[in-house]
């Protein structure tokens, strides 16, 4: 039975990576994953919701692979999402997720705008999406206005949140202007990290 589960997981991961590399852009990738839903095994959970509670409410119990189709930039409670994902799977399960990092966001702003304007736009974007959400007196205003959408996350921040939730990196690459992650559930959620 263990051998069968490993084969299922490997075929699902192989299918996911093939879809990632065949797609020409992010929206095509998400469409292809949706169309290939039936090709994944029954122990694979495809999540479309940015709400962490959707993981616990999903009909697949003890999934071997959880694919979060919604970019992490749109998830308000990322730590909760990762913790719930860890909670619902057995040790050795995999999570696949993606986001546009602050570095990729910066490159995009710098490349798409004229020289002086790009620096001003990057400064405003950085202040709005990185500084304002961190200040205690502006946090509620920011999340009330944006609803946690289009957040700027650094690569290290995402990796730290995943590690805190109990995942170790298996695969990381930049595909179609977004960082794609595949992580292995290696341990329980760490509550002692600050």
PDB file of C-alpha atoms in Angstrom:
ATOM      1  CA  UNK A   1       0.000   0.000   0.000  1.00  0.00           C
ATOM      2  CA  UNK A   2       2.857   2.411   0.874  1.00  0.00           C
ATOM      3  CA  UNK A   3       4.473   1.685  -2.520  1.00  0.00           C
ATOM      4  CA  UNK A   4       1.163   2.449  -4.275  1.00  0.00           C
ATOM      5  CA  UNK A   5       0.814   5.777  -2.423  1.00  0.00           C
ATOM      6  CA  UNK A   6       4.360   6.779  -3.412  1.00  0.00           C
ATOM      7  CA  UNK A   7       3.575   5.973  -7.067  1.00  0.00           C
ATOM      8  CA  UNK A   8       0.375   8.011  -6.879  1.00  0.00           C
ATOM      9  CA  UNK A   9       2.191  10.957  -5.362  1.00  0.00           C
ATOM     10  CA  UNK A  10       5.005  10.779  -7.887  1.00  0.00           C
ATOM     11  CA  UNK A  11       2.623  10.611 -10.851  1.00  0.00           C
ATOM     12  CA  UNK A  12       0.615  13.567  -9.515  1.00  0.00           C
ATOM     13  CA  UNK A  13       3.752  15.646  -8.945  1.00  0.00           C
ATOM     14  CA  UNK A  14       5.043  14.690 -12.397  1.00  0.00           C
ATOM     15  CA  UNK A  15       1.715  15.717 -13.946  1.00  0.00           C
ATOM     16  CA  UNK A  16       1.756  19.020 -12.066  1.00  0.00           C
ATOM     17  CA  UNK A  17       5.340  19.837 -13.122  1.00  0.00           C
ATOM     18  CA  UNK A  18       4.537  18.892 -16.733  1.00  0.00           C
ATOM     19  CA  UNK A  19       1.535  21.247 -16.710  1.00  0.00           C
ATOM     20  CA  UNK A  20       3.685  24.019 -15.215  1.00  0.00           C
ATOM     21  CA  UNK A  21       6.319  23.707 -17.930  1.00  0.00           C
ATOM     22  CA  UNK A  22       3.898  23.309 -20.852  1.00  0.00           C
ATOM     23  CA  UNK A  23       1.778  26.353 -20.054  1.00  0.00           C
ATOM     24  CA  UNK A  24       2.744  29.652 -21.651  1.00  0.00           C
ATOM     25  CA  UNK A  25       1.503  31.875 -18.816  1.00  0.00           C
ATOM     26  CA  UNK A  26      -0.034  31.713 -15.348  1.00  0.00           C
ATOM     27  CA  UNK A  27      -3.672  31.912 -16.429  1.00  0.00           C
ATOM     28  CA  UNK A  28      -3.162  29.092 -18.945  1.00  0.00           C
ATOM     29  CA  UNK A  29      -1.504  27.011 -16.228  1.00  0.00           C
ATOM     30  CA  UNK A  30      -4.450  27.476 -13.864  1.00  0.00           C
ATOM     31  CA  UNK A  31      -6.850  26.600 -16.694  1.00  0.00           C
ATOM     32  CA  UNK A  32      -4.850  23.442 -17.547  1.00  0.00           C
ATOM     33  CA  UNK A  33      -4.788  22.320 -13.913  1.00  0.00           C
ATOM     34  CA  UNK A  34      -8.561  22.784 -13.751  1.00  0.00           C
ATOM     35  CA  UNK A  35      -9.054  20.832 -16.995  1.00  0.00           C
ATOM     36  CA  UNK A  36      -6.744  18.048 -15.733  1.00  0.00           C
ATOM     37  CA  UNK A  37      -8.565  17.707 -12.412  1.00  0.00           C
ATOM     38  CA  UNK A  38      -9.691  14.179 -13.293  1.00  0.00           C
ATOM     39  CA  UNK A  39      -6.119  13.130 -14.221  1.00  0.00           C
ATOM     40  CA  UNK A  40      -4.953  13.629 -10.632  1.00  0.00           C
ATOM     41  CA  UNK A  41      -5.428  10.762  -8.189  1.00  0.00           C
ATOM     42  CA  UNK A  42      -8.181  10.752  -5.583  1.00  0.00           C
ATOM     43  CA  UNK A  43      -5.671  11.628  -2.831  1.00  0.00           C
ATOM     44  CA  UNK A  44      -4.839  14.981  -4.458  1.00  0.00           C
ATOM     45  CA  UNK A  45      -6.700  18.069  -3.258  1.00  0.00           C
ATOM     46  CA  UNK A  46      -7.107  21.020  -5.646  1.00  0.00           C
ATOM     47  CA  UNK A  47      -7.884  24.212  -3.724  1.00  0.00           C
ATOM     48  CA  UNK A  48      -9.283  27.332  -5.399  1.00  0.00           C
ATOM     49  CA  UNK A  49     -10.239  29.376  -2.352  1.00  0.00           C
ATOM     50  CA  UNK A  50      -8.053  31.946  -0.573  1.00  0.00           C
ATOM     51  CA  UNK A  51      -9.897  31.094   2.674  1.00  0.00           C
ATOM     52  CA  UNK A  52      -7.988  28.738   5.022  1.00  0.00           C
ATOM     53  CA  UNK A  53     -11.214  27.129   6.280  1.00  0.00           C
ATOM     54  CA  UNK A  54     -11.808  25.678   2.792  1.00  0.00           C
ATOM     55  CA  UNK A  55      -8.925  23.252   3.388  1.00  0.00           C
ATOM     56  CA  UNK A  56     -10.643  21.740   6.425  1.00  0.00           C
ATOM     57  CA  UNK A  57     -14.029  21.636   4.680  1.00  0.00           C
ATOM     58  CA  UNK A  58     -12.709  19.821   1.584  1.00  0.00           C
ATOM     59  CA  UNK A  59     -14.026  16.318   0.940  1.00  0.00           C
ATOM     60  CA  UNK A  60     -10.574  14.708   0.452  1.00  0.00           C
ATOM     61  CA  UNK A  61      -9.319  13.351   3.783  1.00  0.00           C
ATOM     62  CA  UNK A  62      -5.574  12.855   4.367  1.00  0.00           C
ATOM     63  CA  UNK A  63      -4.507  14.137   0.943  1.00  0.00           C
ATOM     64  CA  UNK A  64      -1.024  13.235  -0.351  1.00  0.00           C
ATOM     65  CA  UNK A  65      -0.804  16.401  -2.482  1.00  0.00           C
ATOM     66  CA  UNK A  66      -2.550  19.737  -1.948  1.00  0.00           C
ATOM     67  CA  UNK A  67      -2.392  22.141  -4.891  1.00  0.00           C
ATOM     68  CA  UNK A  68      -3.307  25.736  -4.040  1.00  0.00           C
ATOM     69  CA  UNK A  69      -4.380  27.300  -7.341  1.00  0.00           C
ATOM     70  CA  UNK A  70      -5.026  30.678  -5.718  1.00  0.00           C
ATOM     71  CA  UNK A  71      -1.809  32.752  -5.552  1.00  0.00           C
ATOM     72  CA  UNK A  72      -0.521  33.364  -2.035  1.00  0.00           C
ATOM     73  CA  UNK A  73      -0.642  37.105  -2.791  1.00  0.00           C
ATOM     74  CA  UNK A  74      -4.456  36.863  -2.543  1.00  0.00           C
ATOM     75  CA  UNK A  75      -4.544  34.971   0.780  1.00  0.00           C
ATOM     76  CA  UNK A  76      -5.092  37.147   3.839  1.00  0.00           C
ATOM     77  CA  UNK A  77      -4.202  34.539   6.497  1.00  0.00           C
ATOM     78  CA  UNK A  78      -1.268  32.673   4.931  1.00  0.00           C
ATOM     79  CA  UNK A  79       0.020  31.115   8.173  1.00  0.00           C
ATOM     80  CA  UNK A  80      -3.439  29.730   8.942  1.00  0.00           C
ATOM     81  CA  UNK A  81      -3.756  28.343   5.402  1.00  0.00           C
ATOM     82  CA  UNK A  82      -0.432  26.510   5.698  1.00  0.00           C
ATOM     83  CA  UNK A  83      -1.187  25.262   9.232  1.00  0.00           C
ATOM     84  CA  UNK A  84      -4.581  23.887   8.177  1.00  0.00           C
ATOM     85  CA  UNK A  85      -2.998  22.234   5.146  1.00  0.00           C
ATOM     86  CA  UNK A  86      -0.393  20.599   7.395  1.00  0.00           C
ATOM     87  CA  UNK A  87      -3.088  19.518   9.850  1.00  0.00           C
ATOM     88  CA  UNK A  88      -5.232  17.775   7.219  1.00  0.00           C
ATOM     89  CA  UNK A  89      -2.421  15.707   5.631  1.00  0.00           C
ATOM     90  CA  UNK A  90      -0.275  12.893   6.906  1.00  0.00           C
ATOM     91  CA  UNK A  91       3.492  13.133   7.313  1.00  0.00           C
ATOM     92  CA  UNK A  92       5.184  13.012   3.914  1.00  0.00           C
ATOM     93  CA  UNK A  93       2.341  14.833   2.153  1.00  0.00           C
ATOM     94  CA  UNK A  94       3.110  17.553  -0.374  1.00  0.00           C
ATOM     95  CA  UNK A  95       1.870  21.095  -0.873  1.00  0.00           C
ATOM     96  CA  UNK A  96       2.186  23.024  -4.135  1.00  0.00           C
ATOM     97  CA  UNK A  97       1.617  26.773  -4.173  1.00  0.00           C
ATOM     98  CA  UNK A  98       2.722  29.885  -6.026  1.00  0.00           C
ATOM     99  CA  UNK A  99       3.070  33.637  -5.613  1.00  0.00           C
ATOM    100  CA  UNK A 100       4.559  36.721  -7.200  1.00  0.00           C
ATOM    101  CA  UNK A 101       7.429  37.762  -4.941  1.00  0.00           C
ATOM    102  CA  UNK A 102       8.369  41.351  -4.143  1.00  0.00           C
ATOM    103  CA  UNK A 103      11.531  40.928  -6.268  1.00  0.00           C
ATOM    104  CA  UNK A 104       9.565  39.821  -9.331  1.00  0.00           C
ATOM    105  CA  UNK A 105       7.086  42.624  -8.699  1.00  0.00           C
ATOM    106  CA  UNK A 106       9.969  45.149  -8.581  1.00  0.00           C
ATOM    107  CA  UNK A 107      11.449  43.851 -11.838  1.00  0.00           C
ATOM    108  CA  UNK A 108       8.061  44.120 -13.525  1.00  0.00           C
ATOM    109  CA  UNK A 109       7.533  47.726 -12.377  1.00  0.00           C
ATOM    110  CA  UNK A 110      11.061  48.723 -13.418  1.00  0.00           C
ATOM    111  CA  UNK A 111      10.787  47.052 -16.820  1.00  0.00           C
ATOM    112  CA  UNK A 112       7.322  48.378 -17.755  1.00  0.00           C
ATOM    113  CA  UNK A 113       7.816  52.084 -16.986  1.00  0.00           C
ATOM    114  CA  UNK A 114      10.190  54.888 -18.021  1.00  0.00           C
ATOM    115  CA  UNK A 115      13.327  55.389 -15.903  1.00  0.00           C
ATOM    116  CA  UNK A 116      12.282  58.136 -13.489  1.00  0.00           C
ATOM    117  CA  UNK A 117       8.647  57.084 -13.251  1.00  0.00           C
ATOM    118  CA  UNK A 118       9.552  53.460 -12.488  1.00  0.00           C
ATOM    119  CA  UNK A 119      11.480  54.439  -9.356  1.00  0.00           C
ATOM    120  CA  UNK A 120       8.621  56.614  -8.068  1.00  0.00           C
ATOM    121  CA  UNK A 121       6.072  53.871  -8.780  1.00  0.00           C
ATOM    122  CA  UNK A 122       8.242  51.257  -7.098  1.00  0.00           C
ATOM    123  CA  UNK A 123       8.659  53.474  -4.020  1.00  0.00           C
ATOM    124  CA  UNK A 124       4.880  54.002  -3.777  1.00  0.00           C
ATOM    125  CA  UNK A 125       4.173  50.309  -4.375  1.00  0.00           C
ATOM    126  CA  UNK A 126       6.737  49.304  -1.765  1.00  0.00           C
ATOM    127  CA  UNK A 127       5.332  51.718   0.825  1.00  0.00           C
ATOM    128  CA  UNK A 128       1.732  50.664   0.162  1.00  0.00           C
ATOM    129  CA  UNK A 129       2.245  46.891  -0.006  1.00  0.00           C
ATOM    130  CA  UNK A 130       5.212  46.347   2.356  1.00  0.00           C
ATOM    131  CA  UNK A 131       5.307  49.125   4.964  1.00  0.00           C
ATOM    132  CA  UNK A 132       1.662  50.149   5.517  1.00  0.00           C
ATOM    133  CA  UNK A 133       0.485  46.559   6.319  1.00  0.00           C
ATOM    134  CA  UNK A 134       3.247  46.179   8.931  1.00  0.00           C
ATOM    135  CA  UNK A 135       2.461  49.309  10.961  1.00  0.00           C
ATOM    136  CA  UNK A 136      -0.016  48.693  13.767  1.00  0.00           C
ATOM    137  CA  UNK A 137      -1.882  51.985  13.250  1.00  0.00           C
ATOM    138  CA  UNK A 138      -2.330  51.487   9.450  1.00  0.00           C
ATOM    139  CA  UNK A 139      -2.754  47.684   9.251  1.00  0.00           C
ATOM    140  CA  UNK A 140      -6.551  47.674   9.732  1.00  0.00           C
ATOM    141  CA  UNK A 141      -6.986  50.445   7.159  1.00  0.00           C
ATOM    142  CA  UNK A 142      -4.821  48.567   4.618  1.00  0.00           C
ATOM    143  CA  UNK A 143      -6.579  45.209   5.017  1.00  0.00           C
ATOM    144  CA  UNK A 144      -9.998  46.878   5.178  1.00  0.00           C
ATOM    145  CA  UNK A 145      -9.346  48.578   1.856  1.00  0.00           C
ATOM    146  CA  UNK A 146      -7.506  45.781   0.021  1.00  0.00           C
ATOM    147  CA  UNK A 147      -9.109  42.729   1.723  1.00  0.00           C
ATOM    148  CA  UNK A 148      -5.615  41.204   1.663  1.00  0.00           C
ATOM    149  CA  UNK A 149      -5.533  41.095  -2.141  1.00  0.00           C
ATOM    150  CA  UNK A 150      -2.377  41.639  -4.208  1.00  0.00           C
ATOM    151  CA  UNK A 151       0.032  41.520  -1.270  1.00  0.00           C
ATOM    152  CA  UNK A 152       3.775  41.874  -1.799  1.00  0.00           C
ATOM    153  CA  UNK A 153       5.554  38.883  -0.260  1.00  0.00           C
ATOM    154  CA  UNK A 154       9.285  38.300  -0.249  1.00  0.00           C
ATOM    155  CA  UNK A 155      10.701  34.893  -1.136  1.00  0.00           C
ATOM    156  CA  UNK A 156      12.212  34.539   2.350  1.00  0.00           C
ATOM    157  CA  UNK A 157       8.902  35.464   3.989  1.00  0.00           C
ATOM    158  CA  UNK A 158       7.043  32.732   2.083  1.00  0.00           C
ATOM    159  CA  UNK A 159       9.736  30.132   2.801  1.00  0.00           C
ATOM    160  CA  UNK A 160       9.709  31.078   6.497  1.00  0.00           C
ATOM    161  CA  UNK A 161       5.940  30.774   6.714  1.00  0.00           C
ATOM    162  CA  UNK A 162       6.047  27.376   5.010  1.00  0.00           C
ATOM    163  CA  UNK A 163       8.806  26.152   7.334  1.00  0.00           C
ATOM    164  CA  UNK A 164       6.901  27.398  10.386  1.00  0.00           C
ATOM    165  CA  UNK A 165       3.860  25.438   9.196  1.00  0.00           C
ATOM    166  CA  UNK A 166       5.914  22.250   8.973  1.00  0.00           C
ATOM    167  CA  UNK A 167       7.059  22.069   5.349  1.00  0.00           C
ATOM    168  CA  UNK A 168      10.516  21.652   3.828  1.00  0.00           C
ATOM    169  CA  UNK A 169      11.398  22.759   0.288  1.00  0.00           C
ATOM    170  CA  UNK A 170      11.499  20.058  -2.380  1.00  0.00           C
ATOM    171  CA  UNK A 171      11.271  22.184  -5.510  1.00  0.00           C
ATOM    172  CA  UNK A 172      11.298  25.926  -6.165  1.00  0.00           C
ATOM    173  CA  UNK A 173      11.458  27.709  -9.491  1.00  0.00           C
ATOM    174  CA  UNK A 174      10.341  30.876 -11.239  1.00  0.00           C
ATOM    175  CA  UNK A 175       7.758  30.079 -13.897  1.00  0.00           C
ATOM    176  CA  UNK A 176       5.694  32.632 -15.846  1.00  0.00           C
ATOM    177  CA  UNK A 177       6.694  35.516 -13.584  1.00  0.00           C
ATOM    178  CA  UNK A 178       5.723  33.747 -10.363  1.00  0.00           C
ATOM    179  CA  UNK A 179       7.634  31.583  -7.920  1.00  0.00           C
ATOM    180  CA  UNK A 180       6.302  28.033  -7.814  1.00  0.00           C
ATOM    181  CA  UNK A 181       6.916  25.933  -4.682  1.00  0.00           C
ATOM    182  CA  UNK A 182       6.524  22.253  -3.881  1.00  0.00           C
ATOM    183  CA  UNK A 183       7.040  21.386  -0.209  1.00  0.00           C
ATOM    184  CA  UNK A 184       7.123  18.196   1.830  1.00  0.00           C
ATOM    185  CA  UNK A 185       5.361  17.975   5.188  1.00  0.00           C
ATOM    186  CA  UNK A 186       8.305  17.134   7.401  1.00  0.00           C
ATOM    187  CA  UNK A 187       7.119  18.005  10.896  1.00  0.00           C
ATOM    188  CA  UNK A 188       4.278  19.456  12.932  1.00  0.00           C
ATOM    189  CA  UNK A 189       3.468  23.159  12.879  1.00  0.00           C
ATOM    190  CA  UNK A 190       6.001  25.123  14.930  1.00  0.00           C
ATOM    191  CA  UNK A 191       4.295  27.387  17.449  1.00  0.00           C
ATOM    192  CA  UNK A 192       7.516  28.381  19.210  1.00  0.00           C
ATOM    193  CA  UNK A 193       8.859  30.525  16.331  1.00  0.00           C
ATOM    194  CA  UNK A 194       8.327  34.233  16.643  1.00  0.00           C
TER     195      UNK A 194
END
